[in-house]
Amino acid sequence: MRLHFNCGSRHALLTTGALLCGAAVSVAQTQTTPTPGQAIPGTTGVSPFAGSVPAKPVPGVLAISLPDAINRGLKQNLGALLSDADIRSARGQRWEQLSALLPHATVGPYVADSEVNLAEVGLTSLPGVNVPASIGPFSYFDARLAVTQSLFDWKSINAARASSHTLKSAEYSYKDARDLVVLAVGYTYLQAIADEARIETAQAQVKTAQALYDQASDQVTAGTSPAIDALRAKVELQTRQQQLIQARNNFAIQKLTVARVIGLAPGQEFDLADKSPYQPFEAVAVDEALKRAYASRSDYQAALSETRAAEFARKAASAGYLPSLSFDANYGAAGGHPSTATQVFDVRGTLTIPIFQGGSVHGDVLQAEARLEQARERLDNLRAQIDADVRSALLNIQSSAEQVAVARSNIDLAEETLVQSRDRFSAGVTDTVEVVQSQEAVASAHEQYINSLYNYNFAKISLARAVGLAEEGVKRYFKGF
């Protein structure tokens, strides 16, 4: 019996998603180039939730909203598809275990004709008897219906119960996989929105830097400013142009990541239909959120089912010491020829009592006990992790909401400072150093606002995932999308 938390097992792809990294993801706070197929928060390494089975291409340019992206991801994301296949596999394993408790019926009619070489069996001569070289031919016919039924096998009974709970675990894991798809799509989509906003900010900064450079050049030409002011303004302009180039590249690659997660056809053109508005969040008490999480988190329910399966597996292993009772019967016709066949049957009951099995049962018990202990420990760990996930998401929502408010104020102050600096430069009171510094402050304020808004929206998705209601939570927390 494999436990669903073991590395490499069919559930390891899903339970790693419970280890959420928090809403304040450092990726969103950098300008590094993203990589298609990158790891998704809540998963480990390059996750199957970062991939998909591509759909067929659609002519034209698609307008993809966040709900559209989530719906596509739930249908095409590789993590969800693999989890759905795990359910069918678990259902097949359950039927294998039930097979030991169900009757088995077979029919095997046969007709045979044979001749025996006596010399081959050692009969070459007998005193006073003329031994022929062979005897026969002999004809045989036998046609019977055979039925085998286990009347009592405590080991098979508990193994079947364990497989039923394993199937339940697979079904819960599929629900958890859908929550992880929502998390993965939300992460990549919101990151793409943030990258698109950085392009708009970078374009505005390029225009401002160009205006400053033109103004500085005119003043140098007029002899009212030194040449270094124009040089300094040109450096600032080219710096902003480089940032715009990088922002466009980051956005293009992030769109590839979105396409991979939601299963768009390779090369499919699409635009992001949603932006990233700020919507106030209705406060949720920690105790209430935890109560929802323990009742709704599918990975927690899967862990409970898998622990129960391990308990029955332990009982099945111990049942190897107990006797079992089976029933065998066959009925049909037999004779030398089908035309001369007569009724035949055989009925028997067998009581199998294990006496010594070379320690195999003891070995099975030890392994089952170890797996049960691991399942219980990992269940306790997951319960504590859910507590941490919920508390972290709530803290991130509160913190990022405050950061959004401060970032908005900083943008207004920075832009006002830039206007005053440009007026002072026009009046000849200061040089371009002050103007460049003010422009950098504006750019920094916009970047902080983009980061804080991204963190705020992703924190809401993280909370929806933390309480186990990702699909419903997105509809609730992003009503404007």
XYZ file of C-alpha atoms in Angstrom:
481
model
C 0.000 0.000 0.000
C 1.584 3.252 -1.083
C 0.991 6.355 0.972
C 0.041 9.467 -0.918
C 2.770 11.590 0.652
C 5.659 9.407 -0.479
C 7.958 11.025 -3.021
C 7.257 9.509 -6.410
C 3.820 8.231 -5.469
C 0.753 9.210 -7.404
C -0.296 11.786 -4.803
C 3.113 13.468 -4.377
C 2.289 15.695 -7.332
C -0.650 17.073 -5.393
C 0.361 17.283 -1.742
C 3.446 19.342 -2.505
C 0.908 22.002 -3.484
C -0.069 22.315 0.185
C 3.271 23.886 1.025
C 2.333 27.390 -0.049
C 5.092 29.919 -0.317
C 2.857 32.823 0.756
C 1.435 35.628 -1.279
C 4.421 37.927 -1.197
C 6.311 36.078 -3.892
C 9.777 37.388 -4.543
C 9.411 36.673 -8.262
C 6.906 39.475 -8.503
C 9.333 41.926 -6.965
C 12.123 41.496 -9.468
C 12.712 42.371 -13.084
C 14.379 39.064 -13.949
C 13.277 37.248 -17.073
C 10.670 34.547 -16.304
C 10.990 31.081 -17.779
C 8.129 29.194 -19.440
C 7.336 26.131 -17.329
C 8.756 27.746 -14.188
C 7.782 26.436 -10.769
C 4.423 27.524 -9.437
C 4.118 28.684 -5.819
C 2.737 25.839 -3.764
C 4.595 23.217 -5.795
C 8.164 21.944 -5.877
C 10.500 22.273 -8.841
C 9.128 22.257 -12.387
C 5.645 21.044 -11.524
C 3.124 19.308 -13.775
C 0.837 22.197 -12.848
C 3.157 24.426 -14.898
C 2.389 22.345 -18.003
C -0.664 21.328 -19.979
C -2.010 19.347 -22.911
C -2.408 22.001 -25.642
C -5.825 22.578 -27.152
C -6.426 23.096 -30.856
C -5.402 26.501 -32.286
C -8.088 29.124 -32.806
C -7.868 31.699 -35.644
C -7.327 35.279 -34.591
C -6.385 36.790 -31.250
C -8.138 35.458 -28.160
C -9.157 37.774 -25.323
C -8.441 35.786 -22.150
C -9.903 36.991 -18.857
C -8.926 35.523 -15.492
C -12.085 33.368 -15.288
C -11.480 32.214 -18.879
C -7.902 31.300 -18.015
C -9.004 29.340 -14.945
C -11.670 27.434 -16.896
C -9.163 26.546 -19.600
C -6.620 25.470 -17.000
C -9.120 23.191 -15.263
C -9.693 21.417 -18.591
C -6.175 21.332 -20.040
C -3.677 21.624 -17.157
C -1.417 18.588 -16.911
C -1.601 18.343 -13.122
C -5.390 18.058 -13.185
C -5.344 15.557 -16.057
C -2.802 13.323 -14.318
C -4.825 13.442 -11.111
C -7.962 12.442 -13.004
C -6.084 9.447 -14.409
C -5.030 8.535 -10.851
C -8.702 8.089 -9.956
C -9.150 5.503 -12.704
C -5.982 3.756 -11.596
C -7.175 3.644 -7.965
C -10.551 2.335 -9.131
C -8.773 -0.467 -10.991
C -6.727 -1.352 -7.898
C -9.926 -1.487 -5.860
C -11.460 -3.973 -8.311
C -8.335 -6.105 -8.045
C -8.738 -6.282 -4.263
C -12.498 -6.964 -4.505
C -11.784 -9.786 -6.933
C -10.409 -11.888 -4.076
C -13.817 -11.717 -2.344
C -15.999 -12.335 -5.395
C -16.775 -15.761 -6.937
C -14.655 -16.926 -9.857
C -16.310 -19.125 -12.475
C -14.502 -20.883 -15.326
C -15.397 -23.382 -18.024
C -12.664 -25.566 -19.522
C -14.040 -28.408 -21.665
C -11.522 -30.641 -23.339
C -11.347 -33.732 -25.610
C -8.206 -35.869 -25.692
C -7.062 -38.950 -27.590
C -3.771 -40.577 -26.584
C -1.658 -43.729 -26.936
C 0.963 -44.737 -24.337
C 4.426 -46.164 -25.165
C 5.016 -48.808 -22.476
C 8.755 -48.878 -23.005
C 8.851 -45.187 -22.151
C 7.421 -45.943 -18.682
C 9.659 -48.973 -18.151
C 7.328 -51.859 -19.097
C 9.274 -53.822 -21.674
C 8.659 -57.372 -20.493
C 6.704 -59.379 -17.888
C 7.067 -63.101 -17.121
C 4.555 -65.039 -19.119
C 3.049 -61.935 -20.646
C 3.497 -60.627 -24.132
C 3.970 -56.891 -23.596
C 2.985 -54.786 -26.606
C 5.062 -51.790 -27.629
C 2.180 -49.433 -26.844
C -1.378 -49.466 -25.694
C -4.278 -47.338 -26.761
C -5.580 -45.177 -28.160
C -7.617 -43.847 -25.237
C -10.236 -41.158 -25.545
C -11.132 -38.615 -22.874
C -13.843 -35.991 -22.642
C -14.526 -33.609 -19.780
C -16.682 -30.458 -19.694
C -17.310 -28.760 -16.319
C -18.260 -25.430 -14.828
C -15.912 -24.651 -11.928
C -16.715 -22.102 -9.220
C -14.341 -20.838 -6.537
C -15.528 -18.618 -3.698
C -13.743 -17.263 -0.654
C -16.027 -17.758 2.341
C -13.856 -15.997 4.879
C -10.499 -14.287 4.358
C -9.889 -11.466 6.831
C -6.786 -10.380 4.949
C -8.648 -9.913 1.659
C -11.540 -8.173 3.431
C -9.273 -5.560 4.973
C -7.285 -5.173 1.773
C -10.537 -4.378 -0.060
C -11.470 -1.820 2.612
C -8.047 -0.216 2.292
C -8.417 0.055 -1.476
C -11.821 1.761 -1.031
C -10.235 4.461 1.126
C -7.373 4.786 -1.348
C -9.961 5.468 -4.063
C -11.557 8.144 -1.868
C -8.126 9.669 -1.375
C -7.599 9.800 -5.138
C -10.951 11.520 -5.607
C -10.116 14.111 -2.947
C -6.692 14.566 -4.509
C -8.320 15.379 -7.835
C -10.360 18.113 -6.139
C -7.155 19.395 -4.574
C -5.505 19.352 -7.984
C -8.229 21.660 -9.288
C -7.477 24.079 -6.439
C -3.801 23.960 -7.359
C -4.691 24.695 -10.986
C -6.556 27.806 -9.829
C -3.510 28.816 -7.804
C -1.162 28.193 -10.728
C -3.321 30.062 -13.233
C -3.876 32.945 -10.832
C -0.157 33.233 -10.157
C 0.875 33.286 -13.808
C -2.035 35.464 -14.960
C -1.535 38.094 -12.251
C 2.204 38.083 -12.928
C 1.478 38.725 -16.603
C -0.835 41.608 -15.658
C 1.936 43.068 -13.502
C 4.445 42.738 -16.367
C 2.015 44.452 -18.731
C 1.610 47.298 -16.238
C 5.400 47.639 -16.075
C 5.429 48.175 -19.846
C 2.950 51.029 -19.524
C 4.981 52.532 -16.696
C 8.216 52.142 -18.658
C 6.668 53.815 -21.709
C 5.557 56.764 -19.592
C 9.052 57.027 -18.115
C 10.588 57.010 -21.599
C 8.318 59.880 -22.661
C 9.231 61.863 -19.540
C 12.938 61.196 -20.060
C 12.644 62.213 -23.725
C 10.968 65.472 -22.748
C 13.703 66.163 -20.202
C 16.415 65.420 -22.745
C 14.792 67.730 -25.325
C 14.476 70.467 -22.710
C 18.096 70.051 -21.580
C 19.345 70.047 -25.183
C 17.467 73.272 -25.931
C 18.934 74.962 -22.868
C 22.441 73.795 -23.751
C 21.963 75.143 -27.258
C 20.726 78.424 -25.780
C 23.762 78.549 -23.510
C 21.719 78.576 -20.287
C 22.822 75.100 -19.129
C 26.128 73.219 -19.276
C 26.544 70.313 -21.710
C 26.690 67.820 -18.865
C 22.993 68.423 -18.219
C 22.163 67.179 -21.711
C 24.520 64.196 -21.295
C 22.964 63.320 -17.962
C 19.470 63.537 -19.457
C 20.491 61.329 -22.381
C 21.854 58.650 -20.044
C 18.555 58.727 -18.161
C 16.633 58.418 -21.452
C 18.642 55.418 -22.622
C 18.306 53.774 -19.217
C 14.524 54.075 -19.430
C 14.603 52.710 -22.992
C 16.540 49.657 -21.792
C 13.990 49.092 -19.050
C 11.196 49.278 -21.602
C 12.907 46.681 -23.804
C 13.352 44.376 -20.805
C 9.760 44.907 -19.668
C 8.421 43.955 -23.095
C 10.573 40.834 -23.170
C 9.469 39.807 -19.665
C 5.832 40.255 -20.621
C 6.192 38.224 -23.826
C 7.803 35.327 -21.964
C 5.277 35.502 -19.137
C 2.501 35.192 -21.720
C 4.172 31.978 -22.898
C 4.056 30.739 -19.307
C 0.345 31.582 -19.086
C -0.296 29.743 -22.339
C 1.517 26.651 -21.046
C -0.446 26.598 -17.787
C -3.900 27.013 -19.347
C -3.277 24.775 -22.372
C -3.356 27.154 -25.323
C -2.066 25.840 -28.629
C 1.610 26.627 -29.333
C 1.836 29.977 -31.091
C -1.739 30.927 -30.223
C -2.081 34.708 -30.063
C -4.017 36.134 -27.139
C -4.421 39.271 -25.051
C -5.092 39.674 -21.351
C -8.640 40.952 -21.011
C -8.354 41.829 -17.306
C -6.209 44.350 -15.522
C -5.379 44.364 -11.841
C -7.847 46.585 -9.988
C -7.828 47.051 -6.250
C -10.900 45.676 -4.498
C -11.319 45.906 -0.720
C -11.278 42.586 1.080
C -13.879 41.611 3.637
C -12.025 40.632 6.795
C -12.207 36.979 7.826
C -11.506 35.802 11.360
C -8.633 33.346 11.715
C -10.731 30.787 13.600
C -13.465 30.893 10.968
C -10.943 30.507 8.128
C -9.271 27.554 9.858
C -12.625 25.878 10.432
C -13.390 26.192 6.718
C -9.959 24.917 5.757
C -10.118 21.729 7.848
C -13.597 21.010 6.495
C -12.899 21.913 2.852
C -9.227 21.315 2.066
C -9.255 18.355 -0.289
C -5.627 17.475 0.389
C -6.469 17.189 4.097
C -9.450 14.948 3.345
C -7.230 12.882 1.046
C -4.686 12.502 3.839
C -7.411 11.373 6.234
C -8.605 8.760 3.728
C -5.086 7.563 3.054
C -4.412 7.220 6.779
C -7.580 5.177 7.108
C -6.405 3.030 4.186
C -3.094 2.481 5.969
C -4.958 1.337 9.077
C -6.851 -1.300 7.088
C -3.627 -2.301 5.344
C -2.128 -2.902 8.794
C -5.111 -5.108 9.693
C -4.762 -6.975 6.393
C -1.097 -7.659 7.082
C -1.875 -8.972 10.593
C -4.616 -11.186 9.141
C -1.888 -13.227 7.498
C -1.697 -15.176 10.791
C -5.404 -16.116 10.652
C -7.003 -19.114 8.910
C -9.131 -18.704 5.810
C -12.042 -20.704 4.437
C -12.796 -21.239 0.757
C -15.319 -23.187 -1.325
C -14.660 -24.968 -4.624
C -17.155 -26.830 -6.794
C -17.427 -28.081 -10.335
C -20.218 -29.735 -12.274
C -20.431 -31.162 -15.761
C -20.096 -34.299 -17.871
C -17.140 -36.608 -18.500
C -16.438 -39.880 -20.299
C -14.509 -41.534 -23.058
C -16.530 -39.742 -25.730
C -19.083 -36.895 -25.681
C -21.791 -39.337 -26.718
C -21.107 -41.562 -23.703
C -20.406 -38.801 -21.132
C -22.198 -38.945 -17.796
C -22.809 -36.447 -15.003
C -19.842 -35.643 -12.757
C -19.319 -33.094 -9.999
C -17.008 -32.269 -7.131
C -17.702 -30.077 -4.089
C -15.210 -29.240 -1.376
C -14.570 -26.735 1.382
C -10.997 -25.911 2.374
C -9.822 -24.510 5.681
C -6.314 -23.090 5.308
C -4.432 -22.700 8.590
C -1.056 -20.909 8.392
C 1.509 -22.600 10.597
C 4.872 -21.293 9.458
C 5.436 -18.909 6.561
C 9.091 -18.075 6.974
C 8.469 -14.683 8.611
C 6.771 -13.170 5.549
C 3.706 -12.138 7.543
C 5.887 -10.554 10.215
C 7.673 -8.600 7.490
C 4.352 -7.437 6.019
C 3.191 -6.264 9.442
C 6.373 -4.303 10.088
C 6.105 -2.528 6.740
C 2.399 -1.780 7.208
C 3.021 -0.371 10.694
C 5.792 1.873 9.371
C 3.580 3.190 6.564
C 0.729 3.803 9.002
C 3.017 5.747 11.318
C 4.281 7.815 8.398
C 0.717 8.543 7.273
C -0.283 9.737 10.735
C 2.801 11.919 11.092
C 2.287 13.492 7.684
C -1.377 14.082 8.459
C -0.377 15.956 11.630
C 2.199 17.907 9.625
C -0.377 18.830 6.984
C -2.804 20.026 9.647
C -0.120 22.331 11.034
C 0.773 23.456 7.502
C -2.839 24.371 6.787
C -2.830 26.513 9.914
C 0.312 28.259 8.687
C -1.115 28.686 5.170
C -4.287 30.358 6.413
C -2.518 32.656 8.854
C 0.136 33.599 6.277
C -2.465 34.409 3.629
C -4.443 36.619 6.022
C -1.295 38.434 7.146
C -0.226 38.950 3.530
C -3.627 40.363 2.600
C -3.509 42.852 5.455
C 0.100 43.840 4.812
C -0.220 44.152 1.028
C -3.433 46.187 1.362
C -1.566 48.693 3.524
C 1.309 48.703 1.026
C -1.088 49.479 -1.824
C -2.389 52.525 0.061
C 1.129 53.784 0.795
C 2.274 53.123 -2.776
C -0.636 55.152 -4.164
C 0.314 58.081 -1.964
C 3.977 57.762 -2.965
C 3.067 57.975 -6.653
C 1.206 61.246 -6.126
C 4.038 62.710 -4.056
C 6.763 61.542 -6.473
C 4.948 62.939 -9.512
C 4.400 66.275 -7.756
C 8.084 66.346 -6.850
C 9.008 65.670 -10.483
C 6.841 68.549 -11.689
C 8.468 70.926 -9.229
C 11.971 69.725 -10.170
C 11.299 70.295 -13.868
C 9.950 73.765 -13.110
C 13.074 74.544 -11.078
C 15.257 73.271 -13.932
C 13.370 75.416 -16.441
C 13.890 78.411 -14.219
C 17.617 77.669 -13.992
C 17.474 77.145 -10.233
C 18.803 73.572 -10.395
C 20.403 71.148 -12.839
C 19.283 67.817 -14.256
C 20.588 65.846 -11.270
C 17.551 66.796 -9.235
C 15.205 66.118 -12.147
C 16.724 62.683 -12.822
C 16.459 61.792 -9.164
C 12.827 62.840 -9.126
C 12.127 60.798 -12.236
C 13.745 57.751 -10.643
C 11.568 58.295 -7.570
C 8.473 58.274 -9.786
C 9.582 55.061 -11.474
C 10.288 53.452 -8.107
C 6.886 54.500 -6.753
C 5.099 52.967 -9.749
C 7.103 49.743 -9.403
C 6.248 49.501 -5.708
C 2.584 50.051 -6.497
C 2.611 47.298 -9.148
C 4.333 44.893 -6.747
C 2.046 45.663 -3.840
C -1.094 45.346 -5.990
C 0.136 42.032 -7.404
C 0.926 40.737 -3.904
C -2.487 41.843 -2.660
C -4.397 40.059 -5.425
C -2.271 36.940 -5.217
C -2.719 36.875 -1.432
C -6.470 36.648 -1.996
C -6.006 33.668 -4.339
C -3.658 32.105 -1.796
C -6.293 32.479 0.907
C -8.912 30.867 -1.331
C -6.526 27.964 -1.839
C -5.596 27.842 1.870
C -9.226 27.367 2.928
C -9.836 24.802 0.168
C -12.307 26.870 -1.855
C -10.120 28.131 -4.694
C -12.700 27.978 -7.490
C -15.437 29.610 -5.402
C -12.990 32.013 -3.766
C -11.813 33.528 -7.036
C -15.411 34.340 -7.993
C -15.959 35.858 -4.564
C -12.721 37.835 -4.179
C -12.478 39.053 -7.802
C -15.996 40.164 -8.597
C -14.737 42.896 -10.942
C -12.890 40.432 -13.167
